Coordinates of C-alpha atoms in Angstrom, one line a residue:
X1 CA -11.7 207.0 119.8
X2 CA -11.5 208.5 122.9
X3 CA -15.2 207.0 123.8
X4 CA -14.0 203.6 122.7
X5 CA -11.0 204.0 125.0
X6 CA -12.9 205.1 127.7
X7 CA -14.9 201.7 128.1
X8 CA -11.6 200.1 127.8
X9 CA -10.9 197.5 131.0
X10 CA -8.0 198.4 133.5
X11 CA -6.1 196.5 136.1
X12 CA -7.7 197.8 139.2
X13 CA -4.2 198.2 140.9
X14 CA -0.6 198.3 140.2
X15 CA -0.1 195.5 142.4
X16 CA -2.4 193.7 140.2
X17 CA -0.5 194.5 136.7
X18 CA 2.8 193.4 138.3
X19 CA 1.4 190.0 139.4
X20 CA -0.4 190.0 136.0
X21 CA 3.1 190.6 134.5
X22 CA 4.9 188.1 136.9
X23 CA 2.1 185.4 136.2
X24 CA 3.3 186.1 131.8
X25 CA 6.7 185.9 132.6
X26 CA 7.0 183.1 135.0
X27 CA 6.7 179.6 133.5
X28 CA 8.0 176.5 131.5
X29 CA 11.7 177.8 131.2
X30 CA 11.9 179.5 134.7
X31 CA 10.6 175.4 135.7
X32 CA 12.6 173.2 133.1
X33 CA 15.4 175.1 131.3
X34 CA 16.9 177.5 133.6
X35 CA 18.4 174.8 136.3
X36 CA 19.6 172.8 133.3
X37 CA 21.2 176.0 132.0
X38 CA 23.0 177.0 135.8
X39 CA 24.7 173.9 135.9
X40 CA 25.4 173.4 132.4
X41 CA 27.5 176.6 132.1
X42 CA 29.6 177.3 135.4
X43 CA 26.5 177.2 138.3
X44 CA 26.6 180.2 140.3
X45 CA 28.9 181.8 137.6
X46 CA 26.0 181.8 134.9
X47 CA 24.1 183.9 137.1
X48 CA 26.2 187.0 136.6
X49 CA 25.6 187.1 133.1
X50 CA 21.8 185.9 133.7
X51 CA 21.5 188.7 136.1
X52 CA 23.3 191.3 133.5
X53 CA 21.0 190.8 130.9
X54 CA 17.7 190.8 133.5
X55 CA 19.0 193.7 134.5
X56 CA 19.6 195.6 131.1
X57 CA 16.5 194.3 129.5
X58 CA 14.0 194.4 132.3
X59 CA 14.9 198.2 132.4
X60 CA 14.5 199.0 128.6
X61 CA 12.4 196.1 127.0
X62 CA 9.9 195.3 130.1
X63 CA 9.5 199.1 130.6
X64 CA 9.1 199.6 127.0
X65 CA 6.4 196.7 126.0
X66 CA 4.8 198.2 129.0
X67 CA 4.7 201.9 127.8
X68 CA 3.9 201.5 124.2
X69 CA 0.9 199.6 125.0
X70 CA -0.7 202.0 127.5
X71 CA 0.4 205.8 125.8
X72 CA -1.3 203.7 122.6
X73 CA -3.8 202.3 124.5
X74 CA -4.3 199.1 122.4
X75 CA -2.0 195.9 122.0
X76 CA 0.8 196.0 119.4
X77 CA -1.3 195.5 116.2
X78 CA -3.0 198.9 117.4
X79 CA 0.2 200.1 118.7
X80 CA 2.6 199.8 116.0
X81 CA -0.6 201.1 113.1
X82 CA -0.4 204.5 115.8
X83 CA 3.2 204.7 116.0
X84 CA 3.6 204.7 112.1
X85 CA 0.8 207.1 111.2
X86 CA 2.9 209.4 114.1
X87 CA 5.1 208.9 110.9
X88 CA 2.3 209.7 108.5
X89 CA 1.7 206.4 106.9
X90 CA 0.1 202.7 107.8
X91 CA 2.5 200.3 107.2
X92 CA 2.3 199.3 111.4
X93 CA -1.7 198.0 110.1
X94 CA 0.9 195.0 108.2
X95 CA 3.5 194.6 110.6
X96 CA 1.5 194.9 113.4
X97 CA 0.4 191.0 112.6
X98 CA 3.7 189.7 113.5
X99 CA 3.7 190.0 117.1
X100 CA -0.3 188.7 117.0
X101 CA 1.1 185.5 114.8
X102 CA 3.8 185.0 117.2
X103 CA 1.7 185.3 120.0
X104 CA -1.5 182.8 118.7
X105 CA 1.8 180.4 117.8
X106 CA 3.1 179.8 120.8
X107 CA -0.5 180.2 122.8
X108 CA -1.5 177.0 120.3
X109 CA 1.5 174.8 121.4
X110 CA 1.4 176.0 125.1
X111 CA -2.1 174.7 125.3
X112 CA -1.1 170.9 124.7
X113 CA 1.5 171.2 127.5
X114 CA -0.9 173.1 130.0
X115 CA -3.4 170.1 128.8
X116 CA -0.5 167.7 129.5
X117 CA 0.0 169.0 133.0
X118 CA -3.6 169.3 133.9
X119 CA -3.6 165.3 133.6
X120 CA -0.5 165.0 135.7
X121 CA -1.9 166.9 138.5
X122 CA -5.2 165.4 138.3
X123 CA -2.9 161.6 138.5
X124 CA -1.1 163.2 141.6
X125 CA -4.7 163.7 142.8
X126 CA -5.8 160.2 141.6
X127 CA -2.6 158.6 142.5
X128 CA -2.5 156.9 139.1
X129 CA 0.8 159.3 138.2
X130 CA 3.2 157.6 140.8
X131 CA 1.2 153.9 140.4
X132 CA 2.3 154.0 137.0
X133 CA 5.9 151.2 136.5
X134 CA 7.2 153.1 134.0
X135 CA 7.0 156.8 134.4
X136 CA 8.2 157.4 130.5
X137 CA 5.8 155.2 129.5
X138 CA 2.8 157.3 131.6
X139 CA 4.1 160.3 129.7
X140 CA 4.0 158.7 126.6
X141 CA 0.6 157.7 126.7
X142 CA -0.5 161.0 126.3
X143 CA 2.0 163.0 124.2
X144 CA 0.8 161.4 121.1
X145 CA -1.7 162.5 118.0
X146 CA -5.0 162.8 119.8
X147 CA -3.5 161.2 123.3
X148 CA -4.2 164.1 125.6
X149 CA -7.8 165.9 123.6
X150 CA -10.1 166.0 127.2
X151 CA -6.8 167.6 129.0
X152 CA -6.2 170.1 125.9
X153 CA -10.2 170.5 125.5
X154 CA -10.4 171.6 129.2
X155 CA -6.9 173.6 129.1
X156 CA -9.5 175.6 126.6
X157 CA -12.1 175.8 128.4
X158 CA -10.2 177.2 131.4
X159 CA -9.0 179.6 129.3
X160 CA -12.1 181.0 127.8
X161 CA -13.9 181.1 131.8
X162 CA -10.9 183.2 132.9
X163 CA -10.7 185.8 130.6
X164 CA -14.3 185.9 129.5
X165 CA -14.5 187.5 132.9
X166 CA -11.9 190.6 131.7
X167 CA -9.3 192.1 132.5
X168 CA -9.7 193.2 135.8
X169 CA -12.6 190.9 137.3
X170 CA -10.7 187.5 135.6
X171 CA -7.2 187.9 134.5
X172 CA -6.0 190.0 137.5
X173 CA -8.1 188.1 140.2
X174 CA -6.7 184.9 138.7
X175 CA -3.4 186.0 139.3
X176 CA -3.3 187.4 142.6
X177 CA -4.5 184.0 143.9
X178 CA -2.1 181.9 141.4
X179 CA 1.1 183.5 141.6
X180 CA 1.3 184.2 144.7
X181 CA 0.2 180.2 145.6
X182 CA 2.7 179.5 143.1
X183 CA 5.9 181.2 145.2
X184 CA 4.2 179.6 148.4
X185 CA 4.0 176.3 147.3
X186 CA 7.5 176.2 145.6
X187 CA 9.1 177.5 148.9
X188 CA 7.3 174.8 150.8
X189 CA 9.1 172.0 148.3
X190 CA 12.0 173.6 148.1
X191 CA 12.2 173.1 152.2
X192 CA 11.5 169.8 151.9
X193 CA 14.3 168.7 149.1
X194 CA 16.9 170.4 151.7
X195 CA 15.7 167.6 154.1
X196 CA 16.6 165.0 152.3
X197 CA 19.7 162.9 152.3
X198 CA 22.3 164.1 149.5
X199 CA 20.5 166.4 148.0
X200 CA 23.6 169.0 149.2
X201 CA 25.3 167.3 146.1
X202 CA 22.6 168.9 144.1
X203 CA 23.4 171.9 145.5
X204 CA 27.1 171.5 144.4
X205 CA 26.5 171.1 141.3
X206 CA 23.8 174.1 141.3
X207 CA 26.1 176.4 142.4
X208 CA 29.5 175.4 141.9
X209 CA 31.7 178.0 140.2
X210 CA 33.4 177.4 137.1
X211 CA 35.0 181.1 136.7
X212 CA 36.1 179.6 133.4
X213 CA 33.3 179.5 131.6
X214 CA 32.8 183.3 131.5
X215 CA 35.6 183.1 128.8
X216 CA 33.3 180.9 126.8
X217 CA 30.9 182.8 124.7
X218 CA 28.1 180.1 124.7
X219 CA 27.8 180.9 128.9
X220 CA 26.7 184.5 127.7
X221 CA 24.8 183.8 124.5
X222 CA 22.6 180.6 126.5
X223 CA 22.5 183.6 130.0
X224 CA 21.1 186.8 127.4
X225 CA 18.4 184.3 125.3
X226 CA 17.4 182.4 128.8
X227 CA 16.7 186.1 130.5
X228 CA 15.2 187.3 127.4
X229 CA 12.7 184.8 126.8
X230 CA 12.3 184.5 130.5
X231 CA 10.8 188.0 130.6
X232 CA 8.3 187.1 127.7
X233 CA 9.8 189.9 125.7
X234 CA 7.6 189.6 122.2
X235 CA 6.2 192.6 121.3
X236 CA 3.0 191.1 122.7
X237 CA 1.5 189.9 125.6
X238 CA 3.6 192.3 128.0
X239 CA 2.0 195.6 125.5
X240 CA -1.2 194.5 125.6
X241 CA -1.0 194.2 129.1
X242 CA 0.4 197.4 129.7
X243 CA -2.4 199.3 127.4
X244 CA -4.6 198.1 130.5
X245 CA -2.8 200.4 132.6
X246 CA -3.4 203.3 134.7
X247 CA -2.0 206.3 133.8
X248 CA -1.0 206.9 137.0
X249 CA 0.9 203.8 138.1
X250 CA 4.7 203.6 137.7
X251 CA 5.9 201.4 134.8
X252 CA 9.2 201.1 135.5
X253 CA 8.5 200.5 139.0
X254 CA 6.3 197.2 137.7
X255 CA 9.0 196.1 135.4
X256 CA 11.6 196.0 137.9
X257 CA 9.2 193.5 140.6
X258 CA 8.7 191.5 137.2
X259 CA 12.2 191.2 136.8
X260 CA 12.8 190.2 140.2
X261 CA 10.1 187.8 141.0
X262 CA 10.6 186.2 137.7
X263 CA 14.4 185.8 138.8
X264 CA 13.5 184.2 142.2
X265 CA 11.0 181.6 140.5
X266 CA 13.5 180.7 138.3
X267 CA 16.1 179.9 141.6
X268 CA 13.2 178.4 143.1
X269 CA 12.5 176.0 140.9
X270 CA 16.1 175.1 140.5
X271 CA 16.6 174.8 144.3
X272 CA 14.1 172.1 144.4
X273 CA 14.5 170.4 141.0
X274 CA 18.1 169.9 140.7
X275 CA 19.1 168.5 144.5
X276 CA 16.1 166.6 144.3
X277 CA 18.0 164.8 140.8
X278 CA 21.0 164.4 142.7
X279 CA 19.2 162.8 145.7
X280 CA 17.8 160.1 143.5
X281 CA 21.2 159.7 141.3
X282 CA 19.0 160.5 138.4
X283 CA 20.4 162.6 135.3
X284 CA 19.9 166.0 135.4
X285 CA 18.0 167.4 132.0
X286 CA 15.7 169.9 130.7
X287 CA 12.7 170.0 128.8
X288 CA 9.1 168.0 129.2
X289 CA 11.5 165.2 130.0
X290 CA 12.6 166.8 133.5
X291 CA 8.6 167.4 134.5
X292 CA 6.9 164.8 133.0
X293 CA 9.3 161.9 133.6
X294 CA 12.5 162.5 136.2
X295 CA 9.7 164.7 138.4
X296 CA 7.3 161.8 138.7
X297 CA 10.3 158.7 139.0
X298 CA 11.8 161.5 142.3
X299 CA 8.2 161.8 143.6
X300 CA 7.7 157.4 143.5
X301 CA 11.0 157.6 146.1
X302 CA 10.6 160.4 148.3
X303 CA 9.1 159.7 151.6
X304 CA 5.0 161.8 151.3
X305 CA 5.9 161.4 147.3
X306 CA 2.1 161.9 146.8
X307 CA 1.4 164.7 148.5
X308 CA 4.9 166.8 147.4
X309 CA 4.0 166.1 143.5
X310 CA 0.3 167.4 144.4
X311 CA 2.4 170.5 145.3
X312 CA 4.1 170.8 142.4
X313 CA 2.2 170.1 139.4
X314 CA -0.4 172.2 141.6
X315 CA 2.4 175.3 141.4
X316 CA 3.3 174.3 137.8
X317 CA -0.1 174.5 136.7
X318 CA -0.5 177.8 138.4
X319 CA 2.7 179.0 136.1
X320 CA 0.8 177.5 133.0
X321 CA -2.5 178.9 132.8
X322 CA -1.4 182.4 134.2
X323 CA 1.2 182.2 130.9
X324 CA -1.5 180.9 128.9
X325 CA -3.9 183.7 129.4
X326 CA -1.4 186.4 128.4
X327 CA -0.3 184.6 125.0
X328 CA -3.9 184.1 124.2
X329 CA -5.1 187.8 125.2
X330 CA -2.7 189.7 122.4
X331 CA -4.6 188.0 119.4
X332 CA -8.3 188.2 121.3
X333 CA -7.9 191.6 122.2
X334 CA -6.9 192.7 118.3
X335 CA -9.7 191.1 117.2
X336 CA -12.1 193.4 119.5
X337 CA -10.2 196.1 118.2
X338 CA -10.4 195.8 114.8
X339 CA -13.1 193.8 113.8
X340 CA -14.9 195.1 116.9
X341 CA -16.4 191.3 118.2
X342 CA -16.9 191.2 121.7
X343 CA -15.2 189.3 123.9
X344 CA -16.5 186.2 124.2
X345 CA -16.9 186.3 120.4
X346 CA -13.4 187.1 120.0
X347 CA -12.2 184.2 122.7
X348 CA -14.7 181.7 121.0
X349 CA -12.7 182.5 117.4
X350 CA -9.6 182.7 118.9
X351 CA -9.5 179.9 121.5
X352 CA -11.4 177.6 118.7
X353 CA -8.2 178.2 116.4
X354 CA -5.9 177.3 119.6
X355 CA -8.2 174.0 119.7
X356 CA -8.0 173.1 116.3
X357 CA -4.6 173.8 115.3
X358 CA -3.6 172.8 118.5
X359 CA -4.5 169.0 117.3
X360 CA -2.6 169.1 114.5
X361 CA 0.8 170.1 116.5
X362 CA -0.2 167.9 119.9
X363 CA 2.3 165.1 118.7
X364 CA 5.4 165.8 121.1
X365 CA 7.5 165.3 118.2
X366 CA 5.4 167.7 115.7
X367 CA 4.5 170.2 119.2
X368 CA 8.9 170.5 119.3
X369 CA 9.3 171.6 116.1
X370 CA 6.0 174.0 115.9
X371 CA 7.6 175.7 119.2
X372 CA 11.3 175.9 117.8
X373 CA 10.4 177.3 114.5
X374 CA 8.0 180.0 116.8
X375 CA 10.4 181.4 119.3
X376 CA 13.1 181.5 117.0
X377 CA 12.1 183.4 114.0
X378 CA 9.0 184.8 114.9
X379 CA 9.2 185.8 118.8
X380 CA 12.4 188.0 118.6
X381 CA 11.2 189.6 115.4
X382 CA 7.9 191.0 117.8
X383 CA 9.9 192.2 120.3
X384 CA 12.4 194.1 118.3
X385 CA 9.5 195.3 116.3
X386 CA 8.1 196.9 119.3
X387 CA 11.2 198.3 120.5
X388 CA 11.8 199.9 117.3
X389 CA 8.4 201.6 116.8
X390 CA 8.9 202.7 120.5
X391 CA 12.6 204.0 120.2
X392 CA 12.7 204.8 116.7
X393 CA 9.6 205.7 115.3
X394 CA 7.8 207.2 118.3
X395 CA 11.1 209.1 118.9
X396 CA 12.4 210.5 121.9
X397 CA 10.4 213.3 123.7
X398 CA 7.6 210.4 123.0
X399 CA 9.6 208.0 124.8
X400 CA 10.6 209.8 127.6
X401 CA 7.2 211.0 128.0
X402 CA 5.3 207.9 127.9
X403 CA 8.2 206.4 130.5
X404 CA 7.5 209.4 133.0
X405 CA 3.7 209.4 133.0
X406 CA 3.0 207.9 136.8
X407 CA 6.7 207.9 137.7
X408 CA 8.0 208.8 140.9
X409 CA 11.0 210.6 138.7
X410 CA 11.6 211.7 135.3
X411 CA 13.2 209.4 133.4
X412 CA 16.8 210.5 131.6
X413 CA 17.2 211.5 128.8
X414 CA 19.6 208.4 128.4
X415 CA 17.2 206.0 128.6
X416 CA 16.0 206.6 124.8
X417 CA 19.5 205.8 123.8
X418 CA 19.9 202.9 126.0
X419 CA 16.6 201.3 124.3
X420 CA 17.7 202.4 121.1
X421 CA 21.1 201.0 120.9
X422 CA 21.3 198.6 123.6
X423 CA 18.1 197.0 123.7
X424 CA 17.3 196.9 119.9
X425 CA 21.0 195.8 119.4
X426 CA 20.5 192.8 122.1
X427 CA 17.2 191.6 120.3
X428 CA 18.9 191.7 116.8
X429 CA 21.5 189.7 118.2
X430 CA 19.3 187.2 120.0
X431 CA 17.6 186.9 116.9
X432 CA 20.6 186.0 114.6
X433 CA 22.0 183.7 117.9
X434 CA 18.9 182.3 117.9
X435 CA 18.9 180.8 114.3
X436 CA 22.8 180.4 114.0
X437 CA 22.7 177.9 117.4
X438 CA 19.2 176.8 116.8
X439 CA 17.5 178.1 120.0
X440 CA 19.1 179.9 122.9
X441 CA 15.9 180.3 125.4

């Protein structure tokens, strides 16, 4: 074991593993659901629950994913086999799957919409994107059965070049160039939507603040699932990343720039998307709608339209594929674990399945459904899987151990219990929210 371990790829620096983390958490809902969400329930008001919940969850669930996956030094169908037979038996070997399905579930759908904006950037590129007369229509074309194979067949094949590189020499390269390009490149839009005529009404309705709906429970349920899918809290990709961890580098300290940056791309994106609405007197909405339609009707009227939507399906891309990689790196890496492939053998399997299933689900009304039915019942179940083979079954001097290995401080005791009680307690409830209300994130 320790041998094995021993050959096992690391991030070369913690600078790397945060941007790494940031490049997981940051994508499709920081883009097209959490403006939508802000001025849906009380604009700058929704923030203080948002923040809340970043807050409490980035502490104990970020840190946590992190943790369990390096002290087991595997990713969570590894970690939760360990963390059982700590308990003398093997039932993690069965459980362990969960996270891995749930992972490989929403990797597969992911793929068609990275494939979907891979075609929109290269028609911001071509020009074809804002030539088009009806930009619904432009969107249509490819969100049917079969419409959008070459852009989901090279989403693939960027996939498998990236990480057939590793961990350190492809995943962590990728996104020291990506997300930082991404933050660059949203600033640089988001300077140029506060140009424009109006768009201060878009601003208004960003951040007005409707104290009242803190008295509403719906502001808080649509805040806690927004920041807890946000953070890609699954019981996957965030463990796996973290059992590719120095031992010496400061989890916590990583979890809390993960929480941060993810926060700021999520303002980002709503500081350009929603005054950029308002400026065109379009309706706000969320979803593949807001991208893949209202985006490309705002770009057709704003003055340097083609080069701005370069810029942003350019950024939006960069969100994609750094996302993409991490969903897809939980299954690949199990399956060099326990059936011991290598990695190319284990990306061919795994990315083929992503391909093939991914044709059956790439209708936009079939890819909706696949999506709904992964993030709410099987997502939530990961993650508070995780945090109970962490909290519970690893127990305490574990914890607290595994949290203070390359910390600048020791960790309270308090911390265990906040996990524990808090943390499980918050994913249980997301979980029942998430069914009751039919999707919260």
């Amino acid at each position: 074991m320790a041998n094995t371990e021993a050959k096992r790829d690391q991030f070369n620096s913690q600078w790397g593993f945060i941007l790494a983390c940031i490049g997981s958490a940051v994508g499709m809902g920081n883009i097209w659901l959490f403006p939508f969400r802000v001025g849906q329930f009380g604009g700058a008001a929704f923030l203080i629950p948002y923040i809340i919940f970043v807050i409490v969850i980035g502490y104990t669930g970020v840190v946590e994913e992190m943790c369990l996956g390096r002290a087991m030094r595997t990713g969570p169908h590894g970690a939760f086999l360990k963390a059982t037979q700590m308990r003398g038996n093997n039932s993690g070997e069965v459980i362990g799957w969960i996270p891995v399905i749930g992972s490989l579930g929403i990797a597969i759908g992911y793929t068609v919409v990275v494939g979907w904006i891979i075609r929109f950037t290269v028609g911001a590129f071509s020009g074809s994107m804002l030539a088009a007369e009806n930009s619904g229509a432009y969107f249509g074309a490819i969100a049917g059965r079969f419409s959008s194979l070459p852009w989901h067949i090279i989403a693939i094949i960027g996939c498998f070049a990236i990480m057939a590189a590793g961990v350190s020499s492809g995943i962590e390269k990728v996104n020291k160039v990506m997300m930082p390009a991404f933050f660059g490149l949203f600033v640089i839009l988001a300077i140029r939507v506060a140009t424009l005529p109006k768009s201060i009404d878009g601003y208004k309705f960003l951040f007005k603040t409707d104290w009242s709906e803190l008295g509403d429970i719906k502001t808080w349920v649509y805040a806690l699932g927004q920041a807890f899918f946000s953070l890609s809290l699954a019981g996957s990709g965030t463990v796996v990343y973290g059992s590719y961890l120095k031992d010496d580098e400061d989890a916590p300290t990583s979890a809390k720039f993960t929480a941060v940056f993810d926060t700021l791309a999520a303002l980002l994106a709503a500081l350009v998307i929603i005054p950029a609405v308002f400026v065109y007197s379009l309706e706000p909405s969320a979803g593949p709608p807001l991208m893949f339609i209202t985006m490309p009707m705002i770009f057709k009227e704003m003055p340097a339209g083609t080069l701005f939507s370069i810029i942003f399906f350019v950024a939006v891309l960069f969100a994609g594929i750094t996302s993409l990689i991490n969903l897809y790196e939980t299954p690949v890496e199990m399956l060099q674990q326990k059936f011991k492939l290598s990695r190319k053998a284990a990306l061919a399997v795994v990315l083929g399945l992503g391909l093939v299933v991914g044709l059956i689900v790439e209708d936009g009304n079939v890819l909706g459904t696949w999506m709904d039915v992964i993030s709410i019942y099987i997502i939530p179940i990961g993650a508070l899987l995780a945090g109970i083979m962490f909290f519970w079954v690893c127990g305490e001097d574990f914890v607290l151990a595994a949290v203070s290995k390359g910390s600048r401080k020791l960790v309270p005791k308090s911390y265990a219990l906040q996990g524990k009680y808090v943390y499980c307690g918050l994913t249980l409830i997301v979980y029942i929210l998430g069914i009751f209300y039919g999707g919260i994130g």
